[in-house]
Amino acid sequence: QVQLVESGGGLVQPGGSLRLSCAASGSIFSIDGMGWYRQAPGKQRELVATITSSGRRNYADFVKGRFTISRDNAKNTVDLQMNSLKPEDTAVYYCNANVNIATLGYRYREVWGQGTLVTVSS
């Protein structure tokens, strides 16, 4: 099986910064797209940023100019640098990856991490 593990969440003041990291492990042949999503209490999960295997990025409008997504294909990791954080950024942030899994006959499967909590508050 394949697992995604997020780290880096915590409590920060408005205007502060955090860097989230996600590491994939298991029977990985390759990984296509990777991304970050978030979910606040009482709201649907929403896209924050995605990045393709070739490095093409896509951002939600509400984080453009503040967040940066990056990946290391050799290490199977994806990071999210978050700057100028706002209280409305408070949410559980989830890592996502489209993984080609060797033990499933080299088929692709969407995999989610367990989430890491980001709280932006004074």
PDB file of N, CA and C in Angstrom, residues 1-2 4 12 23 25 31 35 50 53-54 58 64 66 70 76 83 87 92 107 113 117 122:
ATOM      1  N   GLN A   1       0.842  -1.189   0.000  1.00  0.00           N
ATOM      2  CA  GLN A   1       0.000   0.000   0.000  1.00  0.00           C
ATOM      3  C   GLN A   1       0.880   1.243   0.000  1.00  0.00           C
ATOM      4  N   VAL A   2       0.236   2.393  -0.266  1.00  0.00           N
ATOM      5  CA  VAL A   2       0.922   3.676  -0.305  1.00  0.00           C
ATOM      6  C   VAL A   2       0.337   4.576   0.769  1.00  0.00           C
ATOM      7  N   LEU A   4       0.570   8.643   2.555  1.00  0.00           N
ATOM      8  CA  LEU A   4       1.021  10.023   2.524  1.00  0.00           C
ATOM      9  C   LEU A   4       0.989  10.555   3.944  1.00  0.00           C
ATOM     10  N   VAL A  12      -0.102  29.746  14.307  1.00  0.00           N
ATOM     11  CA  VAL A  12       0.670  30.929  13.924  1.00  0.00           C
ATOM     12  C   VAL A  12      -0.211  32.169  14.024  1.00  0.00           C
ATOM     13  N   ALA A  23       5.207  13.441   2.561  1.00  0.00           N
ATOM     14  CA  ALA A  23       6.067  12.389   2.042  1.00  0.00           C
ATOM     15  C   ALA A  23       5.245  11.155   1.694  1.00  0.00           C
ATOM     16  N   SER A  25       5.155   7.115   0.630  1.00  0.00           N
ATOM     17  CA  SER A  25       5.957   5.913   0.789  1.00  0.00           C
ATOM     18  C   SER A  25       5.117   4.685   0.460  1.00  0.00           C
ATOM     19  N   ILE A  31       4.535   8.868  -9.554  1.00  0.00           N
ATOM     20  CA  ILE A  31       3.478   9.754  -9.090  1.00  0.00           C
ATOM     21  C   ILE A  31       3.216  10.803 -10.151  1.00  0.00           C
ATOM     22  N   GLY A  35      -0.885  17.458  -4.801  1.00  0.00           N
ATOM     23  CA  GLY A  35      -1.519  18.707  -4.437  1.00  0.00           C
ATOM     24  C   GLY A  35      -1.843  18.821  -2.970  1.00  0.00           C
ATOM     25  N   THR A  50      -1.962  22.616  -6.834  1.00  0.00           N
ATOM     26  CA  THR A  50      -1.537  21.350  -7.418  1.00  0.00           C
ATOM     27  C   THR A  50      -0.263  21.566  -8.220  1.00  0.00           C
ATOM     28  N   SER A  53       3.912  16.337 -12.514  1.00  0.00           N
ATOM     29  CA  SER A  53       5.217  15.707 -12.416  1.00  0.00           C
ATOM     30  C   SER A  53       6.303  16.521 -13.115  1.00  0.00           C
ATOM     31  N   SER A  54       5.913  17.348 -14.072  1.00  0.00           N
ATOM     32  CA  SER A  54       6.864  18.193 -14.782  1.00  0.00           C
ATOM     33  C   SER A  54       7.030  19.574 -14.145  1.00  0.00           C
ATOM     34  N   ASN A  58      -0.756  25.022 -10.300  1.00  0.00           N
ATOM     35  CA  ASN A  58      -2.065  25.645 -10.343  1.00  0.00           C
ATOM     36  C   ASN A  58      -2.450  26.025  -8.920  1.00  0.00           C
ATOM     37  N   LYS A  64      -2.993  32.849  -4.253  1.00  0.00           N
ATOM     38  CA  LYS A  64      -2.007  33.335  -5.217  1.00  0.00           C
ATOM     39  C   LYS A  64      -1.223  34.505  -4.638  1.00  0.00           C
ATOM     40  N   ARG A  66       0.730  34.291  -2.134  1.00  0.00           N
ATOM     41  CA  ARG A  66       1.038  34.012  -0.733  1.00  0.00           C
ATOM     42  C   ARG A  66       1.621  32.614  -0.529  1.00  0.00           C
ATOM     43  N   SER A  70       5.744  23.081  -4.220  1.00  0.00           N
ATOM     44  CA  SER A  70       6.931  22.540  -4.863  1.00  0.00           C
ATOM     45  C   SER A  70       6.991  21.041  -4.614  1.00  0.00           C
ATOM     46  N   ASN A  76       9.822  11.785  -3.630  1.00  0.00           N
ATOM     47  CA  ASN A  76       8.367  11.614  -3.530  1.00  0.00           C
ATOM     48  C   ASN A  76       7.764  12.506  -2.452  1.00  0.00           C
ATOM     49  N   ASN A  83       2.819  31.911   3.289  1.00  0.00           N
ATOM     50  CA  ASN A  83       3.202  33.204   3.830  1.00  0.00           C
ATOM     51  C   ASN A  83       1.984  34.103   3.969  1.00  0.00           C
ATOM     52  N   PRO A  87      -6.546  34.570   9.205  1.00  0.00           N
ATOM     53  CA  PRO A  87      -7.408  33.701  10.011  1.00  0.00           C
ATOM     54  C   PRO A  87      -8.274  32.762   9.173  1.00  0.00           C
ATOM     55  N   VAL A  92      -7.847  22.108   8.271  1.00  0.00           N
ATOM     56  CA  VAL A  92      -7.015  20.923   8.164  1.00  0.00           C
ATOM     57  C   VAL A  92      -6.542  20.833   6.722  1.00  0.00           C
ATOM     58  N   ARG A 107      -1.350   0.297 -11.678  1.00  0.00           N
ATOM     59  CA  ARG A 107      -2.529   1.131 -11.872  1.00  0.00           C
ATOM     60  C   ARG A 107      -2.437   2.383 -11.000  1.00  0.00           C
ATOM     61  N   GLY A 113      -3.508  11.953   2.475  1.00  0.00           N
ATOM     62  CA  GLY A 113      -2.876  11.918   3.774  1.00  0.00           C
ATOM     63  C   GLY A 113      -3.894  12.077   4.881  1.00  0.00           C
ATOM     64  N   LEU A 117      -3.297  20.128  10.962  1.00  0.00           N
ATOM     65  CA  LEU A 117      -4.097  21.294  11.324  1.00  0.00           C
ATOM     66  C   LEU A 117      -3.259  22.564  11.313  1.00  0.00           C
ATOM     67  N   SER A 122      -4.650  35.223  16.686  1.00  0.00           N
ATOM     68  CA  SER A 122      -3.899  36.066  17.600  1.00  0.00           C
ATOM     69  C   SER A 122      -3.943  35.517  19.014  1.00  0.00           C
TER      70      SER A 122
END
